[in-house]
Coordinates of C-alpha atoms and ligand atoms in Angstrom, one line a residue:
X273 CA -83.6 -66.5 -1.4
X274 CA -84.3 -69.8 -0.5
X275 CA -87.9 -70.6 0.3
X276 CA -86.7 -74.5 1.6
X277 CA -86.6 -72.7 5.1
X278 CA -89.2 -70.6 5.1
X279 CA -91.6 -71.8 8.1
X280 CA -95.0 -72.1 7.0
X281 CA -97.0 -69.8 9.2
X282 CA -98.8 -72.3 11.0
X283 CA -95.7 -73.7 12.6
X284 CA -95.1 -70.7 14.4
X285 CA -96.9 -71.8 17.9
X286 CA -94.9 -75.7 17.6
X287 CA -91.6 -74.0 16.6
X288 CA -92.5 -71.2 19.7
X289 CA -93.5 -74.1 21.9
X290 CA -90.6 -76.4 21.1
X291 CA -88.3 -73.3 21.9
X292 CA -89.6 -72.5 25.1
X293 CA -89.3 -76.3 26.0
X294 CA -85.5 -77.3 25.3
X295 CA -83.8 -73.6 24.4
X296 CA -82.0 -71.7 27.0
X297 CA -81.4 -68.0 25.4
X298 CA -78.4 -65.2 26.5
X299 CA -79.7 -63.1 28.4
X300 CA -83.4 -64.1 29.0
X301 CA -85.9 -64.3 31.6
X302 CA -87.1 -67.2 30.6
X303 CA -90.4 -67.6 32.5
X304 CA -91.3 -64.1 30.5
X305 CA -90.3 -65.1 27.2
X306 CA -92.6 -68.5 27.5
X307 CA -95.9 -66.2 27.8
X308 CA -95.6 -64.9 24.6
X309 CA -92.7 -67.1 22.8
X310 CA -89.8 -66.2 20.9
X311 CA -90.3 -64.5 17.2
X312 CA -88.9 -67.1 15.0
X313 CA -86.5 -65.6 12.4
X314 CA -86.6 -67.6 9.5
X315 CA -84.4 -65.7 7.0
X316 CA -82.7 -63.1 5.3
X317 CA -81.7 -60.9 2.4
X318 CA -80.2 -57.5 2.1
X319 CA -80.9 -55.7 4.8
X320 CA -83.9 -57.7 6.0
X321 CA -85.3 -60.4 8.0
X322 CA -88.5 -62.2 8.0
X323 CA -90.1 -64.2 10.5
X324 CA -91.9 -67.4 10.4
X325 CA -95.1 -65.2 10.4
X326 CA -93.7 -64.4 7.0
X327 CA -93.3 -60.5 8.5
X328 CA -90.7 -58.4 6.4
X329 CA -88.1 -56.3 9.1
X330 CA -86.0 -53.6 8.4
X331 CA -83.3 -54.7 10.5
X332 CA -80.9 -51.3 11.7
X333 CA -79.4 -53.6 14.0
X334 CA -77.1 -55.9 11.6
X335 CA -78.5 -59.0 13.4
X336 CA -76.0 -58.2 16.6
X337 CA -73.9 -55.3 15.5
X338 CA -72.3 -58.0 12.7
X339 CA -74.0 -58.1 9.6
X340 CA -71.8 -55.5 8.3
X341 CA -72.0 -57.0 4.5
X342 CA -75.7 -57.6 4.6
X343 CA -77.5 -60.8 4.5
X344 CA -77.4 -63.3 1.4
X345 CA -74.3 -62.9 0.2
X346 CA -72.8 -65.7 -1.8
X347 CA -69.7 -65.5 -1.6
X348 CA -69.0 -65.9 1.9
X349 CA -71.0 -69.3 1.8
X350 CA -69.0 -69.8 -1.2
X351 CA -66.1 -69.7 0.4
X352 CA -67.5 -71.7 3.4
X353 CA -68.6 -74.4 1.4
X354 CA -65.2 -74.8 -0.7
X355 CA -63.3 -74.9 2.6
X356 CA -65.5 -77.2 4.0
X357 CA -64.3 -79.3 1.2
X358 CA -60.8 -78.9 0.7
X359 CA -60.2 -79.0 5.0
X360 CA -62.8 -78.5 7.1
X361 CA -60.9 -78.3 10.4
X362 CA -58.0 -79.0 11.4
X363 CA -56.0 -77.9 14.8
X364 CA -52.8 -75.1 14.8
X365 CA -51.8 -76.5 18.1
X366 CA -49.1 -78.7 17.5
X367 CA -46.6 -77.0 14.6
X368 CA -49.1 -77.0 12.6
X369 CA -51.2 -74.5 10.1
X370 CA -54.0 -74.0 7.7
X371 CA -53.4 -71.7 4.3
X372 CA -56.8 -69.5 5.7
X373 CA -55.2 -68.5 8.8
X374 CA -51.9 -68.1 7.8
X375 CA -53.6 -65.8 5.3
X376 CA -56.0 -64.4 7.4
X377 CA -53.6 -63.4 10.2
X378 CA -51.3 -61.7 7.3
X379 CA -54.5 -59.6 5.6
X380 CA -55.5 -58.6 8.9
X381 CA -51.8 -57.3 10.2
X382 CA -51.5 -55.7 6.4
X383 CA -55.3 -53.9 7.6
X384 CA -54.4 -52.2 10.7
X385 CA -52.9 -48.9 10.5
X386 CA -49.4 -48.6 12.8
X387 CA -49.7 -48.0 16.9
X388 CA -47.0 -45.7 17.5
X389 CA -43.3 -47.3 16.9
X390 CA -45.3 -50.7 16.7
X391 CA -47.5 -52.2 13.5
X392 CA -49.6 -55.1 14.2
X393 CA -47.8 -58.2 13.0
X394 CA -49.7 -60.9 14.9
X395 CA -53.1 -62.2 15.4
X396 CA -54.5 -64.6 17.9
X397 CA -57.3 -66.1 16.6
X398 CA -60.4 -66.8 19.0
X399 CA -64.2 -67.6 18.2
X400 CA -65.4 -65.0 19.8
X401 CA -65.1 -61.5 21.4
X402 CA -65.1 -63.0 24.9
X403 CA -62.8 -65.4 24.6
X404 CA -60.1 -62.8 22.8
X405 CA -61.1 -60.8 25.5
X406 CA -59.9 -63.7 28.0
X407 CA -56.9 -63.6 25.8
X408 CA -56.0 -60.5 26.3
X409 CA -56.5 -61.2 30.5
X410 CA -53.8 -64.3 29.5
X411 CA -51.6 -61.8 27.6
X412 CA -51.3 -59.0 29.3
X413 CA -50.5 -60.9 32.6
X414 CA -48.2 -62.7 31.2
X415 CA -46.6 -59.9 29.7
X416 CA -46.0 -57.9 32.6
X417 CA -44.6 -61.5 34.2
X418 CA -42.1 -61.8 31.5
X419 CA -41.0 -58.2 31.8
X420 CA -40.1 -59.1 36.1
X421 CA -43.4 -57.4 37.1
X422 CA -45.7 -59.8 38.6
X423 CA -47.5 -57.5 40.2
X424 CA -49.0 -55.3 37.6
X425 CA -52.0 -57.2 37.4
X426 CA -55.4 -54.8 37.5
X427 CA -56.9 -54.3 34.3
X428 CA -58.7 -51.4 34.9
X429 CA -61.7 -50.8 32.4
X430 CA -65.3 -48.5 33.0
X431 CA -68.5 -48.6 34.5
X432 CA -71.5 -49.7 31.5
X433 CA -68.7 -51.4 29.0
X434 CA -69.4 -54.6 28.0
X435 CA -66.5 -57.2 26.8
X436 CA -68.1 -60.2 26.9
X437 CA -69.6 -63.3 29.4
X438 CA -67.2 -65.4 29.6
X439 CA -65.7 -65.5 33.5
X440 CA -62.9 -62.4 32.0
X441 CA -65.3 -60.9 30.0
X442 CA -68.2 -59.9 32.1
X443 CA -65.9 -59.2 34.6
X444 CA -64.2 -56.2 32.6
X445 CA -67.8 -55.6 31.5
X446 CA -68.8 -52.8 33.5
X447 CA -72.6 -54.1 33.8
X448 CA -73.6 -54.6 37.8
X449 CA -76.9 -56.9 36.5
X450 CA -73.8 -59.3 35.6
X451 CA -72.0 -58.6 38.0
X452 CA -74.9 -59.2 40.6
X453 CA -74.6 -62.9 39.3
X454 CA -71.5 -65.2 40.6
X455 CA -69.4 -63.5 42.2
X456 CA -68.0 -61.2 39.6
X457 CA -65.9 -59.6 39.1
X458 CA -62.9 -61.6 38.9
X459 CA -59.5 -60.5 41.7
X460 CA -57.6 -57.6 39.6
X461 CA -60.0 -55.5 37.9
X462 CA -61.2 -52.0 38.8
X463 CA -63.5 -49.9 37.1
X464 CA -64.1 -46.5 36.4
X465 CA -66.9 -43.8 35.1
X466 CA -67.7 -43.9 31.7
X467 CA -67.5 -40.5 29.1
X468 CA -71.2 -40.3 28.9
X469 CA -72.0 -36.2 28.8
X470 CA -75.6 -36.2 29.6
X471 CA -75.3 -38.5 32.6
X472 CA -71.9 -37.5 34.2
X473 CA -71.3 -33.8 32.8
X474 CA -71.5 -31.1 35.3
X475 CA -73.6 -28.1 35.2
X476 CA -72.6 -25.6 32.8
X477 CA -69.4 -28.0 31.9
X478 CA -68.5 -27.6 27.9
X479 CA -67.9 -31.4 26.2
X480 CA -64.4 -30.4 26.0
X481 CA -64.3 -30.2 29.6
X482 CA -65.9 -33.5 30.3
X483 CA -63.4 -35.4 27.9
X484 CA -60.5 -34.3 29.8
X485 CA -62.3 -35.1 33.4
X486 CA -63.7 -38.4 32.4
X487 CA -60.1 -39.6 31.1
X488 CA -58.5 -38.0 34.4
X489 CA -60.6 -40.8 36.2
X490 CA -58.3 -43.0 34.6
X491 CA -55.0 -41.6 36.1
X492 CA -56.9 -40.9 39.3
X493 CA -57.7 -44.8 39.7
X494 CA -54.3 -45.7 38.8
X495 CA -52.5 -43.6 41.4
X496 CA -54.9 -44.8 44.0
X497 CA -54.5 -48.4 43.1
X498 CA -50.7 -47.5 42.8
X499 CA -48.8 -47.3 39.4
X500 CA -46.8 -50.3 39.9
X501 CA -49.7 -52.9 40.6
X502 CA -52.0 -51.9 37.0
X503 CA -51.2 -53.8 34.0
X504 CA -53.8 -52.3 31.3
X505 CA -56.7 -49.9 30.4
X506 CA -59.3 -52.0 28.3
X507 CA -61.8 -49.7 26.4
X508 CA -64.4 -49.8 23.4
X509 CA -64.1 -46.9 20.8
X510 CA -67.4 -45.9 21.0
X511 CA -69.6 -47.7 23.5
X512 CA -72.1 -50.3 21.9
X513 CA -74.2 -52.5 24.4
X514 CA -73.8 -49.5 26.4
X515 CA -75.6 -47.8 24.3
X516 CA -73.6 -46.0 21.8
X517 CA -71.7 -43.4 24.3
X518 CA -69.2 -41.5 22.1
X519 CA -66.7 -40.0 23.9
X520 CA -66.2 -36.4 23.4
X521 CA -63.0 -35.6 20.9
X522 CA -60.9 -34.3 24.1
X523 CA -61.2 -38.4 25.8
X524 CA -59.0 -40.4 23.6
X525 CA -56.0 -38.2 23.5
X526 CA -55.9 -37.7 27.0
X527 CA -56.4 -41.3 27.7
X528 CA -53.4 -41.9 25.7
X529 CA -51.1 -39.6 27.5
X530 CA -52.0 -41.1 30.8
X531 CA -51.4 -44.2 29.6
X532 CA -48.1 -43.1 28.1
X533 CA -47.1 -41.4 31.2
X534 CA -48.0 -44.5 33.6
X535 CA -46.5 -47.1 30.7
X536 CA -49.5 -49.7 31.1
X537 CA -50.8 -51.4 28.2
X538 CA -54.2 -49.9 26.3
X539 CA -56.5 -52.5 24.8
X540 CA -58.7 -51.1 21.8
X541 CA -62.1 -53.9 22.5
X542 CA -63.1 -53.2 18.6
X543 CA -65.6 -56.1 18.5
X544 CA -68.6 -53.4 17.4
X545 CA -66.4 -50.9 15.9
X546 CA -63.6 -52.6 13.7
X547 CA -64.3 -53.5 10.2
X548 CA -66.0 -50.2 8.8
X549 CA -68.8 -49.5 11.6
X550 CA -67.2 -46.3 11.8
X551 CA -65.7 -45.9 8.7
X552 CA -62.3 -47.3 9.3
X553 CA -61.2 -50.8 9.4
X554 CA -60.1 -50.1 12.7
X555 CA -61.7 -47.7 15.3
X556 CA -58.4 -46.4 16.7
X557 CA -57.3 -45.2 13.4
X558 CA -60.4 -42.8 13.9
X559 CA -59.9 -41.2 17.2
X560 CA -55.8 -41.1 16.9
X561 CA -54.7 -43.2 20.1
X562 CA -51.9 -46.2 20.0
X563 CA -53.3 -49.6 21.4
X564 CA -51.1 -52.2 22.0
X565 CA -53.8 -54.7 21.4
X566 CA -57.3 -54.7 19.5
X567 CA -59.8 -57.2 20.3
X568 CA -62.0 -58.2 17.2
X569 CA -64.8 -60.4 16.0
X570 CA -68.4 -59.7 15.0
X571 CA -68.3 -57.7 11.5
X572 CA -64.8 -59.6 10.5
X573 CA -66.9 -62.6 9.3
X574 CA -70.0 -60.6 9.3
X575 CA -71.3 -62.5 11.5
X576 CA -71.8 -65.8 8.9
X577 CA -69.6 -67.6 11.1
X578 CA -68.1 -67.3 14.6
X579 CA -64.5 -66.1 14.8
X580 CA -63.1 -63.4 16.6
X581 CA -59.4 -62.7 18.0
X582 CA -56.5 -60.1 19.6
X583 CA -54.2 -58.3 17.1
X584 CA -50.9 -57.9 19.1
X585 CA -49.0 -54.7 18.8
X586 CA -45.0 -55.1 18.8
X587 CA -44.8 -54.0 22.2
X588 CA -46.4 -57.1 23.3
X589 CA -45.5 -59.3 20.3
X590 CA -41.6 -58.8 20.9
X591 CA -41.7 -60.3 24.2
X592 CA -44.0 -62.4 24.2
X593 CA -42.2 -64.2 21.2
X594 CA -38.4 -63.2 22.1
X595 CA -38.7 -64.2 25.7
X596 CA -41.9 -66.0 26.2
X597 CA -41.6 -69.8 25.7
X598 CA -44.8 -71.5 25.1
X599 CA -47.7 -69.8 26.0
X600 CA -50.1 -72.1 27.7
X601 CA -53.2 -71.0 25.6
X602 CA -55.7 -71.6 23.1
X603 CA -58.6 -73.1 21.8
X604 CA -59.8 -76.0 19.7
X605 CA -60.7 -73.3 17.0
X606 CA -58.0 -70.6 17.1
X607 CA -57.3 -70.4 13.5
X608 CA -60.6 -72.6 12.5
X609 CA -59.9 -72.6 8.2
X610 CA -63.8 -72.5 7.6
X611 CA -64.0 -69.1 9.5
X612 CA -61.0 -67.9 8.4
X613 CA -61.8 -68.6 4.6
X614 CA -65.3 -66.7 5.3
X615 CA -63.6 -64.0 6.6
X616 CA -60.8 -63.5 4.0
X617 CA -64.1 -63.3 1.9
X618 CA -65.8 -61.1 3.7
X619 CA -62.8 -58.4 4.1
X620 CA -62.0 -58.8 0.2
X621 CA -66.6 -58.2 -0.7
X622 CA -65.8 -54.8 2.4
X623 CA -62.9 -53.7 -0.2
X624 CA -64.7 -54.7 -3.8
X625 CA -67.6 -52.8 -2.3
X626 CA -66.2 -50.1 -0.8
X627 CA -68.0 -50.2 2.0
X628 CA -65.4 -48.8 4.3
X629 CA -65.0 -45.9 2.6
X630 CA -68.5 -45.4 1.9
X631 CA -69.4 -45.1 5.3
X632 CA -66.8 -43.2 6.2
X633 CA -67.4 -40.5 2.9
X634 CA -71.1 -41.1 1.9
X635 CA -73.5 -43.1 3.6
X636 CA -72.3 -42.4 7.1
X637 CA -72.0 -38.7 7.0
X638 CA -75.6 -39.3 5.2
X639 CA -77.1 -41.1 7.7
X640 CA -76.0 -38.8 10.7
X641 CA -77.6 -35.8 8.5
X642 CA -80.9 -37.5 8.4
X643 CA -80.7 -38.7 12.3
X644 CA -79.9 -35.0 13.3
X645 CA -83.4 -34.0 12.0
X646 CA -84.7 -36.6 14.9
X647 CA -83.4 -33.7 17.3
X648 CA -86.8 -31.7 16.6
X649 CA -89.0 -35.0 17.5
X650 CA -90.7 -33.9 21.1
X651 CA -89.3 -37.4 22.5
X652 CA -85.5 -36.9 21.3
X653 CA -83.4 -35.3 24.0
X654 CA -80.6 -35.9 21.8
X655 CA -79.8 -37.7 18.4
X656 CA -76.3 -38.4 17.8
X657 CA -74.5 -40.9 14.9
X658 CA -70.9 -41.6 14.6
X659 CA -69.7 -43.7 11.5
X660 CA -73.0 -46.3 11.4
X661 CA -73.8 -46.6 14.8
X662 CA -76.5 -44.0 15.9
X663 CA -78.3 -43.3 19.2
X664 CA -81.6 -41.8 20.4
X665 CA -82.2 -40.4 23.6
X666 CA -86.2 -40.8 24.3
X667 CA -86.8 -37.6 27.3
X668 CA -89.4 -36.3 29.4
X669 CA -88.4 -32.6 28.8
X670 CA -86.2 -31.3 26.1
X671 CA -85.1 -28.3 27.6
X672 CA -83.8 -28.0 30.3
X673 CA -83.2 -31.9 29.3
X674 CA -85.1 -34.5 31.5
X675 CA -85.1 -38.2 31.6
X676 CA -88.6 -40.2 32.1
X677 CA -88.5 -43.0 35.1
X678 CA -86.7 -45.5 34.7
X679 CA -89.4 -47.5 36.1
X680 CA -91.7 -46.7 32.9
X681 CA -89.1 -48.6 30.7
X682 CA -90.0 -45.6 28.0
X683 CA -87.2 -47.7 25.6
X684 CA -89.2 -50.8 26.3
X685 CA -92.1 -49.3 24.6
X686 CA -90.8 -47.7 22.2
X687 CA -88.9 -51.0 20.9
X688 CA -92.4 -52.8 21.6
X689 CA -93.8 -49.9 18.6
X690 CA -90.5 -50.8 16.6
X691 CA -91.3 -54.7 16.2
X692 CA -95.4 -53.6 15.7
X693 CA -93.7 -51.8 12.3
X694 CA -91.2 -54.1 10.7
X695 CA -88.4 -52.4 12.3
X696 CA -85.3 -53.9 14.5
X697 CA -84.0 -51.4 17.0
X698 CA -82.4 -51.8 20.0
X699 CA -83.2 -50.2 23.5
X700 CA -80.6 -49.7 26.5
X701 CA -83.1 -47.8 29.1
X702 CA -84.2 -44.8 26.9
X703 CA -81.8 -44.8 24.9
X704 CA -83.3 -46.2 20.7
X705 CA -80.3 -47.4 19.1
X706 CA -79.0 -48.6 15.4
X707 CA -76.2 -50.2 13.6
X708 CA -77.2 -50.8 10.4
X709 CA -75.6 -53.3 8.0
X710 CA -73.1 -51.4 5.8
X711 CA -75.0 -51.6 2.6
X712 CA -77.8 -49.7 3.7
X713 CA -78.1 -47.5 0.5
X714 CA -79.2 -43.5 0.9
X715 CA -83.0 -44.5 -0.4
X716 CA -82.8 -47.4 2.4
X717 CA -81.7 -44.8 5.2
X718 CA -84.7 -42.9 4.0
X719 CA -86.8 -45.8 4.8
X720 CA -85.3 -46.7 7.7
X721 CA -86.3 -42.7 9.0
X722 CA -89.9 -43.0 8.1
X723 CA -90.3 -46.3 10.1
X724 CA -88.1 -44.9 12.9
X725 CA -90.4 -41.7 12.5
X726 CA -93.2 -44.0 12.8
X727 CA -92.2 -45.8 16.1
X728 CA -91.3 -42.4 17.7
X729 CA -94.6 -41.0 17.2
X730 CA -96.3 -44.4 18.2
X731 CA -94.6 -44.1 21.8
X732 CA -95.5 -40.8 22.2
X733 CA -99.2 -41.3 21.3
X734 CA -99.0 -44.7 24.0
X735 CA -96.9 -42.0 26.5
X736 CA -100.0 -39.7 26.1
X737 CA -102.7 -41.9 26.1
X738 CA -101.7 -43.4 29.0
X739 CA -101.0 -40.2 31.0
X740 CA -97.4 -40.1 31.1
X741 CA -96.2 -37.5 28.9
X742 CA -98.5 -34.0 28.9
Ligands
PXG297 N1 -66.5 -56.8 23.3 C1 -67.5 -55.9 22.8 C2 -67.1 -54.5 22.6 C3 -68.7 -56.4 22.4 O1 -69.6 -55.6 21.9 C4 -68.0 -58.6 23.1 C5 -66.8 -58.1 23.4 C6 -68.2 -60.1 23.3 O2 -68.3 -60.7 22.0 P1 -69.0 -62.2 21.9 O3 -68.6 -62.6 20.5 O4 -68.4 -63.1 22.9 O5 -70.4 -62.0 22.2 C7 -69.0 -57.8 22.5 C8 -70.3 -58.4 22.2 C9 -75.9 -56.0 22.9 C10 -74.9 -57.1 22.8 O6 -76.9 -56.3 23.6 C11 -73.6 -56.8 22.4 C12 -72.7 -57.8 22.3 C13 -73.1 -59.1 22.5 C14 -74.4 -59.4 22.9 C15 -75.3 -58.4 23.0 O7 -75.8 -54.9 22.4 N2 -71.4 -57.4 22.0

C-alpha cells in the first residue's frame, strides 16, 4: 500500500469540484453527476478500494469486469516498470517487432484450446475491446472480399449485447440508448433477440426449448437477409453489460450448427469472459462451439494497463496471410511492449495461482452455492452465477414471477444501498450484478454475502417504507 496517494479527506470537495469542471466521463449525465460529484477512488489492495473519504469497498465488480488478479499486485508493475526501461514503445508497423509481443501473441495462441480443424495461431493486438472489435468489422470484410464475395457484408449480432463505443462497436452493441445517439448503427448490421429466459420465454416453454428458439432467430434473420449477403454472427459467451444473461445449455450448440450450415464466420466477443471469469481461459472452451475469431482485453492485463486484441482462427488466418497482401490496418499501439510485458505477467501470476482452475473447481462452484441461497430473499426473482460472474433479479412478486416498474429504477436503489455499505455492485434495470476479482477467497465470498445480504434487505425496507412493495 502506498499512503503517497492517499487523498486527505478534506480534498474531497476540490478534487470533486475540479472533476466536475474539466472531466468528461463514459457514459454520464453530466449535469447529474455535478450535484453530488464523483466518489474519488483513491486506491487499492486485494479485493478492495478506498475512496478519498478514506471508505473501505468490497469491490465484486473487479473495477470493470478486469481486475481478475486483484489489486496491488507487484509483479505486473514489475514487469511494467522493467519494460518501461529496456523499450518503452516502439511501433510493429514497418517490419518491425518487440520480444513482449512476439511472446505475447505466441502464449496466447499456445492458451486457446482448438476451433474445430483450426487452432488459433495469430493475434492482432489492439488497446481495447472496441477497437479489436472494429478489427474484426476490418477482418471479416475483408475476408469474405478475398474469398470473391463482396457482398457478404452484415454482421448480424443481438438485441442488449454490448461490443464496445467506438463507431463498429456500439453499432454491433445491441443497446438502442446508443443507438439513439448518431445515427448508429453503421450500413451492414442486423440484430436479433437475445437468450434471455425470463424476458423472451414463452408460457409454459422449458429452458431447453428457449435455447433452440432463441438460436433459430439466428437462421431466421439470415434467410431473410439472404444467405449470400451475411458475413458473421458476433456474440458474447455469457452476456455482461447486459446483465449477465446466460444462455440456456441448448443455445450454443444450435448456434453452431446454423452457422455451420450457412458457412459465415462466428466471432466469440470474450472481453468479460476470457481469462478465467468463467473458469476457462477461454469462454468457448466452456460451452463447446468453434469461433473463428475471439475478441479479448479486459482481464488479459487485468486491467493494469490497456490492451486488448482478435485471436484469428485458421479459417481466417490462411487467407488472410496466403492471399491477402497488406492489410490496411492498425494502430499506434498494436503490439504496445509495456502492455504486452504486463500481460505476459499477468497470464503467468493466473497460472502460478491457479486461478483458472480455481474458479472453475472451487471458488466458482462455491460462490454459485452461496448466491443460490439468495433465491429465498423476498426481492430475488431469480439468482443465477456462472464461473464468477453472478446475477440478481430484484421482483415484485416471486411467484408467479413479476417485475417492479421500470420507472421505480428498483436496481438504482438497490446499488444506492450497495455504496451506503462498502460494497461495489452493479445494476442493469433490476437486475444486481457481480464479477468479482478472481482471488476472492471462500471466507471473502462469505463476506461479500453478508454485505450483499445487507443491501437486499436495505431496498426492501426503502421499497416498504416508501409504499412500493406490500
Ligand atoms: N466487448 C465486450 C463483451 C465488452 O464487455 C467491450 C467489448 C469493449 O471494450 P472496451 O475495452 O473498448 O471498453 C466490452 C466492454 C458495463 C461496461 O457497464 C462493460 C464494458 C465496458 C464499459 C462498461 O458493464 N465492457
Amino acid at each position: 500500500m502506498n499512503p503517497s496517494n492517499t487523498a486527505a479527506p478534506a480534498d474531497t470537495a476540490s478534487l470533486q469540484a475540479l472533476d466536475s469542471a474539466h472531466h468528461l466521463h463514459p457514459f454520464t449525465d453530466h449535469a447529474a453527476l455535478a450535484r453530488h460529484g464523483a466518489r474519488v477512488i483513491t486506491r487499492a489492495d486485494n479485493i478492495y478500494i478506498w475512496d478519498s473519504e478514506g471508505e473501505k469497498i468490497l469491490d465484486a465488480m473487479s473495477g470493470l469486469w478486469c481486475v481478475n488478479a486483484g489489486y496491488g499486485r507487484r509483479e505486473l508493475a514489475d514487469a511494467a516498470y522493467a519494460q518501461m526501461m529496456t523499450l518503452p514503445f516502439y511501433n510493429s508497423f514497418f517490419q518491425t517487432t518487440n520480444v513482449p509481443a512476439l511472446q505475447l501473441a505466441s502464449k496466447l495462441a499456445a492458451l486457446a484450446p482448438r476451433s474445430g480443424e483450426h487452432a488459433f495461431e495469430h493475434v492482432f493486438f489492439t488497446s481495447s475491446g472496441s477497437e479489436a472489435n472494429d478489427t474484426n468489422v476490418r477482418l471479416v470484410r475483408r475476408y469474405w472480399d478475398l474469398l470473391g464475395q463482396p457482398q457478404r457484408k452484415v454482421i448480424i449480432s443481438r438485441h442488449n449485447a454490448y461490443h464496445g463505443s467506438t463507431l463498429a462497436g456500439a453499432s454491433l452493441s445491441g443497446m438502442s440508448a446508443m443507438h439513439a445517439q448518431g445515427d448508429l448503427p453503421i450500413p451492414h448490421i442486423a440484430h436479433i433477440g437475445q437468450p434471455y429466459f425470463f424476458e423472451h420465454a414463452r408460457a409454459g416453454e422449458s429452458e431447453h426449448d428457449f435455447g433452440l428458439r432463441a438460436a433459430r432467430w439466428l437462421e431466421e434473420k439470415i434467410l431473410e437477409l439472404g444467405a449470400d449477403r451475411v458475413a458473421a454472427f458476433i456474440a458474447e459467451p455469457v452476456q455482461g453489460a447486459g446483465g449477465v444473461i446466460i444462455p440456456p445449455a441448448s443455445y450454443w450448440p444450435e448456434i453452431q450448427r446454423i452457422v455451420d450450415r450457412h458457412g459465415i464466420l462466428l466471432i466469440s466477443d470474450e472481453v468479460i469472459c476470457a481469462f478465467g471469469r468463467l473458469g476457462h481461459w477461454f469462454a468457448y472452451e466452456k460451452f463447446g462451439y468453434r469461433p473463428d475469431l475471439i475478441t479479448f482485453a479486459k482481464g488479459v492485463t487485468s486491467g493494469y494497463i490497456p490492451l486488448g486484441g482478435v485471436l484469428v482462427g485458421g479459417r481466417v488466418a490462411q487467407v488472410l496471410i496466403e492471399r491477402g497482401g497488406e492489410f490496411s490496418h492498425g494502430y499506434t499501439y498494436s503490439g504496445h511492449p509495456v502492455a504486452c510485458a504486463v500481460a505476459l505477467a499477468n497470464i503467468e501470476l493466473l497460472q502460478r495461482e491457479d486461478l483458472v482452475e480455481r474458479v472453475r473447481h472451487d471458488v466458482g462452484p462455491y460462490l454459485a452455492e452461496r448466491f443460490a441461497e439468495l433465491q429465498q430473499h423476498p426481492l430475488v426473482g431469480q439468482a443465477q452465477s456462472c464461473g464468477f460472474v453472478a446475477s440478481l433479479l430484484l421482483v415484485r412478486h416471486k411467484a408467479p414471477l413479476h417485475a417492479f416498474d421500470p420507472a421505480l429504477a428498483v436496481g438504482m436503489i438497490c446499488r444506492r444501498h450497495c455504496f451506503k455499505n462498502g460494497l461495489i455492485m452493479r445494476a442493469v434495470g433490476d437486475r444486481m450484478i457481480i464479477a468479482p476479482p478472481l482471488v476472492m477467497t471462500r471466507a471473502q465470498i462469505d463476506e461479500m454475502m453478508a454485505l450483499i445480504r445487507r443491501c437486499l434487505d436495505a431496498t426492501r425496507d426503502e421499497l416498504q417504507h416508501t409504499g412500493l412493495l406490500d
